[in-house]
């Protein structure tokens, strides 16, 4: 139950999004509020694509995060041979986070509504294609770190390389799913700059589109052996009205590791996903 007070008289649109437990977004247009009047809006949430299946339900997510938090070590931050923080390890999201408040352009909102109405059947992952960096922000991943490259391994995603050897972005990058990433150090923080994206991934589960103008900035900071904070700035003037900033806290899980994931192996989902 939520209440909004002192709204100016007029017509409003309301969208509800409960993403953590995969409910389908709802859209309500033309809600009219007169001067001094009160309007009630009753919303019935519907389960989304997860359908509370094993591994997607709230209980599984909360339990896994709790286990990681309990096991995350707090000894000093490990170092590479050059003295910089070493981000190597298997990391899972846990602890506080901030998803920010994205402000999408009207055309991007219209695309999202259409995709949600179609039961997100055209999501890239439904066809065993990558989700993209923004969609996957906060998911578990394994990092392999050397002084010249940081490699990210994520189940179901292509391997991502962040170059730390001083190179620049290509003058004319060939647009790809994960773009081209280079990193630099600001004290103890690794700042990663990524460009050269194609427009095929979605920015989130709700089908908001990205464009080839997408520019990502990530800031990685490892406070100690078991804790890492990451800030992601999504700057896509083709889809967003202004940059969108998100923050996640990650926990090192020494008892877990990346697993083999072959999307098309024994796949039985696509036949059951139908548009309305």
Tab-separated table of C-alpha atoms in Angstrom:
chain	number	residue	atom	x	y	z
A	1	UNK	CA	0.000	0.000	0.000
A	2	UNK	CA	1.410	3.361	-1.064
A	3	UNK	CA	0.033	6.886	-0.926
A	4	UNK	CA	0.973	10.027	-2.822
A	5	UNK	CA	-0.111	13.339	-1.331
A	6	UNK	CA	-0.428	16.927	-2.572
A	7	UNK	CA	-0.445	15.913	-6.259
A	8	UNK	CA	-1.478	18.699	-8.635
A	9	UNK	CA	-4.810	18.124	-10.360
A	10	UNK	CA	-4.445	16.392	-13.701
A	11	UNK	CA	-4.172	13.074	-15.512
A	12	UNK	CA	-1.502	10.544	-14.459
A	13	UNK	CA	0.044	7.300	-15.675
A	14	UNK	CA	1.299	4.705	-13.184
A	15	UNK	CA	3.664	1.813	-13.841
A	16	UNK	CA	4.403	-0.769	-11.138
A	17	UNK	CA	7.650	-2.719	-11.250
A	18	UNK	CA	8.569	-5.417	-8.699
A	19	UNK	CA	11.627	-6.912	-10.329
A	20	UNK	CA	13.358	-8.716	-7.459
A	21	UNK	CA	10.802	-11.517	-7.442
A	22	UNK	CA	9.894	-11.342	-11.124
A	23	UNK	CA	6.364	-9.957	-11.132
A	24	UNK	CA	5.037	-8.688	-14.450
A	25	UNK	CA	4.955	-4.853	-14.650
A	26	UNK	CA	1.546	-3.183	-14.859
A	27	UNK	CA	0.579	0.011	-16.690
A	28	UNK	CA	-2.351	2.274	-15.804
A	29	UNK	CA	-3.105	5.362	-17.896
A	30	UNK	CA	-5.595	8.177	-17.620
A	31	UNK	CA	-5.888	8.287	-13.833
A	32	UNK	CA	-7.642	11.618	-13.257
A	33	UNK	CA	-7.257	13.561	-10.023
A	34	UNK	CA	-9.295	16.682	-9.392
A	35	UNK	CA	-8.449	19.478	-6.984
A	36	UNK	CA	-8.935	18.275	-3.416
A	37	UNK	CA	-9.983	14.797	-4.563
A	38	UNK	CA	-8.613	11.352	-3.708
A	39	UNK	CA	-8.284	8.499	-6.202
A	40	UNK	CA	-7.707	4.832	-5.325
A	41	UNK	CA	-5.902	2.406	-7.627
A	42	UNK	CA	-6.017	-1.303	-6.805
A	43	UNK	CA	-3.320	-3.352	-8.547
A	44	UNK	CA	-3.223	-7.149	-8.788
A	45	UNK	CA	0.324	-8.375	-9.399
A	46	UNK	CA	0.881	-11.340	-11.714
A	47	UNK	CA	3.829	-13.728	-11.688
A	48	UNK	CA	6.367	-13.085	-14.421
A	49	UNK	CA	8.573	-15.337	-16.490
A	50	UNK	CA	10.186	-17.048	-13.476
A	51	UNK	CA	6.850	-18.571	-12.335
A	52	UNK	CA	8.562	-19.370	-9.006
A	53	UNK	CA	10.535	-22.214	-10.598
A	54	UNK	CA	13.423	-23.813	-8.729
A	55	UNK	CA	16.371	-21.440	-8.691
A	56	UNK	CA	14.287	-18.368	-9.519
A	57	UNK	CA	12.069	-18.054	-6.461
A	58	UNK	CA	12.565	-15.558	-3.644
A	59	UNK	CA	13.516	-18.274	-1.134
A	60	UNK	CA	16.382	-19.480	-3.309
A	61	UNK	CA	17.699	-15.957	-3.892
A	62	UNK	CA	17.543	-14.980	-0.216
A	63	UNK	CA	19.112	-18.246	0.964
A	64	UNK	CA	22.019	-18.064	-1.453
A	65	UNK	CA	22.725	-14.431	-0.556
A	66	UNK	CA	22.599	-15.265	3.167
A	67	UNK	CA	25.049	-18.138	2.725
A	68	UNK	CA	27.473	-15.920	0.835
A	69	UNK	CA	27.244	-13.195	3.474
A	70	UNK	CA	27.988	-15.689	6.237
A	71	UNK	CA	31.046	-17.074	4.434
A	72	UNK	CA	32.529	-13.832	3.031
A	73	UNK	CA	36.011	-13.328	4.576
A	74	UNK	CA	37.091	-9.937	5.940
A	75	UNK	CA	40.882	-10.284	5.797
A	76	UNK	CA	42.901	-7.612	3.906
A	77	UNK	CA	42.455	-7.028	0.186
A	78	UNK	CA	44.753	-9.265	-1.911
A	79	UNK	CA	47.190	-7.566	-4.281
A	80	UNK	CA	48.594	-8.186	-7.744
A	81	UNK	CA	52.333	-8.188	-8.353
A	82	UNK	CA	52.136	-4.468	-9.222
A	83	UNK	CA	50.480	-3.680	-5.871
A	84	UNK	CA	46.997	-2.989	-7.278
A	85	UNK	CA	43.926	-4.686	-5.710
A	86	UNK	CA	43.276	-8.174	-7.079
A	87	UNK	CA	39.582	-8.709	-7.931
A	88	UNK	CA	39.919	-12.435	-8.666
A	89	UNK	CA	37.313	-14.820	-7.260
A	90	UNK	CA	33.706	-15.927	-7.566
A	91	UNK	CA	31.390	-13.074	-6.586
A	92	UNK	CA	27.672	-13.095	-5.816
A	93	UNK	CA	25.428	-10.116	-5.151
A	94	UNK	CA	24.615	-9.490	-1.500
A	95	UNK	CA	24.030	-6.691	0.955
A	96	UNK	CA	22.740	-3.211	0.109
A	97	UNK	CA	22.236	-2.002	-3.449
A	98	UNK	CA	20.713	0.911	-5.310
A	99	UNK	CA	18.921	0.297	-8.614
A	100	UNK	CA	18.583	3.997	-9.357
A	101	UNK	CA	15.638	5.584	-11.163
A	102	UNK	CA	16.020	5.441	-14.950
A	103	UNK	CA	14.221	8.045	-17.053
A	104	UNK	CA	13.514	6.552	-20.476
A	105	UNK	CA	12.512	8.422	-23.584
A	106	UNK	CA	8.913	8.027	-24.760
A	107	UNK	CA	9.773	5.706	-27.649
A	108	UNK	CA	11.736	3.407	-25.290
A	109	UNK	CA	8.781	3.267	-22.885
A	110	UNK	CA	6.491	2.317	-25.787
A	111	UNK	CA	8.856	-0.485	-26.820
A	112	UNK	CA	8.920	-1.764	-23.227
A	113	UNK	CA	5.130	-1.848	-23.022
A	114	UNK	CA	4.897	-3.836	-26.237
A	115	UNK	CA	7.500	-6.354	-25.104
A	116	UNK	CA	5.855	-6.830	-21.696
A	117	UNK	CA	2.453	-7.281	-23.368
A	118	UNK	CA	4.052	-10.009	-25.495
A	119	UNK	CA	5.177	-11.834	-22.321
A	120	UNK	CA	8.807	-10.833	-23.053
A	121	UNK	CA	8.889	-13.722	-25.527
A	122	UNK	CA	11.491	-11.919	-27.651
A	123	UNK	CA	14.003	-11.405	-24.826
A	124	UNK	CA	17.484	-12.250	-26.150
A	125	UNK	CA	17.964	-14.957	-23.526
A	126	UNK	CA	14.779	-16.698	-24.762
A	127	UNK	CA	16.714	-17.424	-27.956
A	128	UNK	CA	19.945	-18.315	-26.123
A	129	UNK	CA	21.508	-14.948	-26.910
A	130	UNK	CA	23.393	-12.745	-24.387
A	131	UNK	CA	21.481	-10.515	-21.991
A	132	UNK	CA	24.014	-7.698	-22.092
A	133	UNK	CA	26.031	-5.995	-19.359
A	134	UNK	CA	23.276	-3.779	-17.902
A	135	UNK	CA	20.686	-6.571	-17.615
A	136	UNK	CA	23.253	-8.848	-15.947
A	137	UNK	CA	24.423	-6.241	-13.442
A	138	UNK	CA	24.259	-7.897	-10.021
A	139	UNK	CA	24.440	-11.499	-11.210
A	140	UNK	CA	27.064	-13.919	-9.913
A	141	UNK	CA	30.326	-14.001	-11.839
A	142	UNK	CA	33.894	-15.212	-11.666
A	143	UNK	CA	36.736	-12.733	-12.178
A	144	UNK	CA	40.234	-13.654	-13.367
A	145	UNK	CA	42.649	-10.770	-12.873
A	146	UNK	CA	46.136	-10.039	-14.185
A	147	UNK	CA	47.941	-6.659	-14.401
A	148	UNK	CA	47.012	-6.380	-18.102
A	149	UNK	CA	43.481	-7.829	-18.315
A	150	UNK	CA	40.419	-8.531	-16.169
A	151	UNK	CA	38.346	-11.469	-17.458
A	152	UNK	CA	34.700	-11.909	-16.440
A	153	UNK	CA	32.985	-15.299	-16.626
A	154	UNK	CA	29.216	-15.416	-16.260
A	155	UNK	CA	27.012	-18.472	-16.731
A	156	UNK	CA	25.172	-18.184	-20.036
A	157	UNK	CA	27.096	-15.094	-21.170
A	158	UNK	CA	30.100	-14.631	-23.480
A	159	UNK	CA	33.472	-14.128	-21.842
A	160	UNK	CA	34.149	-10.453	-21.253
A	161	UNK	CA	37.635	-8.903	-21.357
A	162	UNK	CA	38.595	-5.574	-19.800
A	163	UNK	CA	41.980	-4.426	-21.086
A	164	UNK	CA	44.298	-2.855	-18.510
A	165	UNK	CA	47.385	-2.454	-20.697
A	166	UNK	CA	46.891	1.196	-21.606
A	167	UNK	CA	45.308	0.681	-25.017
A	168	UNK	CA	42.558	2.974	-26.318
A	169	UNK	CA	39.163	2.158	-27.778
A	170	UNK	CA	39.187	1.404	-31.524
A	171	UNK	CA	38.564	4.531	-33.591
A	172	UNK	CA	35.668	2.784	-35.337
A	173	UNK	CA	34.577	-0.164	-33.153
A	174	UNK	CA	32.562	-2.987	-34.667
A	175	UNK	CA	29.375	-3.004	-32.513
A	176	UNK	CA	29.119	-6.129	-30.343
A	177	UNK	CA	26.921	-7.511	-27.540
A	178	UNK	CA	29.426	-6.665	-24.779
A	179	UNK	CA	31.233	-3.752	-26.423
A	180	UNK	CA	34.904	-2.847	-25.991
A	181	UNK	CA	36.164	-2.248	-22.429
A	182	UNK	CA	39.320	-0.582	-21.126
A	183	UNK	CA	40.256	0.144	-17.517
A	184	UNK	CA	42.321	2.638	-15.583
A	185	UNK	CA	43.124	3.036	-11.894
A	186	UNK	CA	42.018	5.897	-9.668
A	187	UNK	CA	43.817	5.043	-6.442
A	188	UNK	CA	42.322	1.765	-5.182
A	189	UNK	CA	39.357	1.957	-7.592
A	190	UNK	CA	39.326	0.362	-11.048
A	191	UNK	CA	37.363	2.521	-13.513
A	192	UNK	CA	36.155	0.674	-16.625
A	193	UNK	CA	35.012	2.514	-19.748
A	194	UNK	CA	32.978	0.588	-22.354
A	195	UNK	CA	31.702	1.612	-25.810
A	196	UNK	CA	31.012	-0.075	-29.139
A	197	UNK	CA	27.728	-1.823	-28.294
A	198	UNK	CA	25.094	-3.057	-30.698
A	199	UNK	CA	21.385	-2.440	-30.068
A	200	UNK	CA	20.346	-6.089	-29.646
A	201	UNK	CA	20.422	-6.581	-25.825
A	202	UNK	CA	17.643	-5.266	-23.595
A	203	UNK	CA	18.589	-2.965	-20.738
A	204	UNK	CA	16.364	-4.884	-18.313
A	205	UNK	CA	13.765	-7.634	-17.962
A	206	UNK	CA	11.051	-5.165	-18.977
A	207	UNK	CA	12.340	-4.744	-22.505
A	208	UNK	CA	13.699	-1.212	-22.390
A	209	UNK	CA	15.944	-0.958	-25.464
A	210	UNK	CA	19.549	0.094	-25.710
A	211	UNK	CA	21.102	1.799	-28.740
A	212	UNK	CA	24.545	1.929	-30.305
A	213	UNK	CA	25.081	5.218	-28.420
A	214	UNK	CA	25.379	3.271	-25.152
A	215	UNK	CA	28.385	4.226	-22.995
A	216	UNK	CA	29.034	2.425	-19.699
A	217	UNK	CA	31.281	3.454	-16.812
A	218	UNK	CA	31.930	0.941	-14.015
A	219	UNK	CA	33.802	1.614	-10.786
A	220	UNK	CA	35.123	-1.432	-8.894
A	221	UNK	CA	36.350	-1.160	-5.302
A	222	UNK	CA	37.401	-4.110	-3.120
A	223	UNK	CA	37.200	-3.091	0.539
A	224	UNK	CA	38.707	-6.355	1.820
A	225	UNK	CA	39.097	-9.987	0.763
A	226	UNK	CA	35.384	-10.777	0.793
A	227	UNK	CA	33.619	-7.534	-0.175
A	228	UNK	CA	33.472	-5.607	-3.453
A	229	UNK	CA	31.357	-2.581	-4.412
A	230	UNK	CA	30.521	-1.755	-8.033
A	231	UNK	CA	28.896	1.387	-9.413
A	232	UNK	CA	27.509	1.331	-12.977
A	233	UNK	CA	26.633	4.479	-14.923
A	234	UNK	CA	24.471	3.807	-17.987
A	235	UNK	CA	24.661	6.677	-20.470
A	236	UNK	CA	22.545	6.048	-23.580
A	237	UNK	CA	21.242	9.315	-25.071
A	238	UNK	CA	19.425	7.249	-27.674
A	239	UNK	CA	17.172	5.612	-25.062
A	240	UNK	CA	17.540	7.506	-21.768
A	241	UNK	CA	16.789	11.116	-20.900
A	242	UNK	CA	19.804	11.260	-18.572
A	243	UNK	CA	22.500	8.856	-17.250
A	244	UNK	CA	21.221	6.070	-15.006
A	245	UNK	CA	23.382	5.136	-11.982
A	246	UNK	CA	23.159	1.790	-10.157
A	247	UNK	CA	25.174	0.362	-7.270
A	248	UNK	CA	25.706	-3.226	-6.112
A	249	UNK	CA	27.602	-4.867	-3.280
A	250	UNK	CA	29.198	-8.231	-4.043
A	251	UNK	CA	30.406	-10.954	-1.696
A	252	UNK	CA	33.254	-13.361	-2.366
A	253	UNK	CA	31.930	-16.911	-2.088
A	254	UNK	CA	34.882	-19.299	-1.662
A	255	UNK	CA	32.488	-22.270	-1.554
A	256	UNK	CA	30.965	-21.617	-4.989
A	257	UNK	CA	32.258	-21.389	-8.555
A	258	UNK	CA	31.160	-20.800	-12.128
A	259	UNK	CA	29.401	-23.759	-13.738
A	260	UNK	CA	29.107	-24.918	-17.322
A	261	UNK	CA	25.969	-23.543	-18.964
A	262	UNK	CA	24.822	-24.564	-22.444
A	263	UNK	CA	21.571	-22.725	-23.179
A	264	UNK	CA	20.358	-24.831	-26.092
A	265	UNK	CA	20.992	-28.131	-24.308
A	266	UNK	CA	17.656	-29.708	-23.327
A	267	UNK	CA	15.852	-26.386	-23.915
A	268	UNK	CA	12.077	-26.746	-23.563
A	269	UNK	CA	10.926	-23.235	-22.654
A	270	UNK	CA	10.456	-21.403	-25.978
A	271	UNK	CA	7.506	-23.543	-27.081
A	272	UNK	CA	5.548	-22.485	-23.981
A	273	UNK	CA	6.134	-18.730	-24.257
A	274	UNK	CA	3.248	-17.228	-26.208
A	275	UNK	CA	2.364	-13.641	-26.985
A	276	UNK	CA	-0.993	-12.319	-25.882
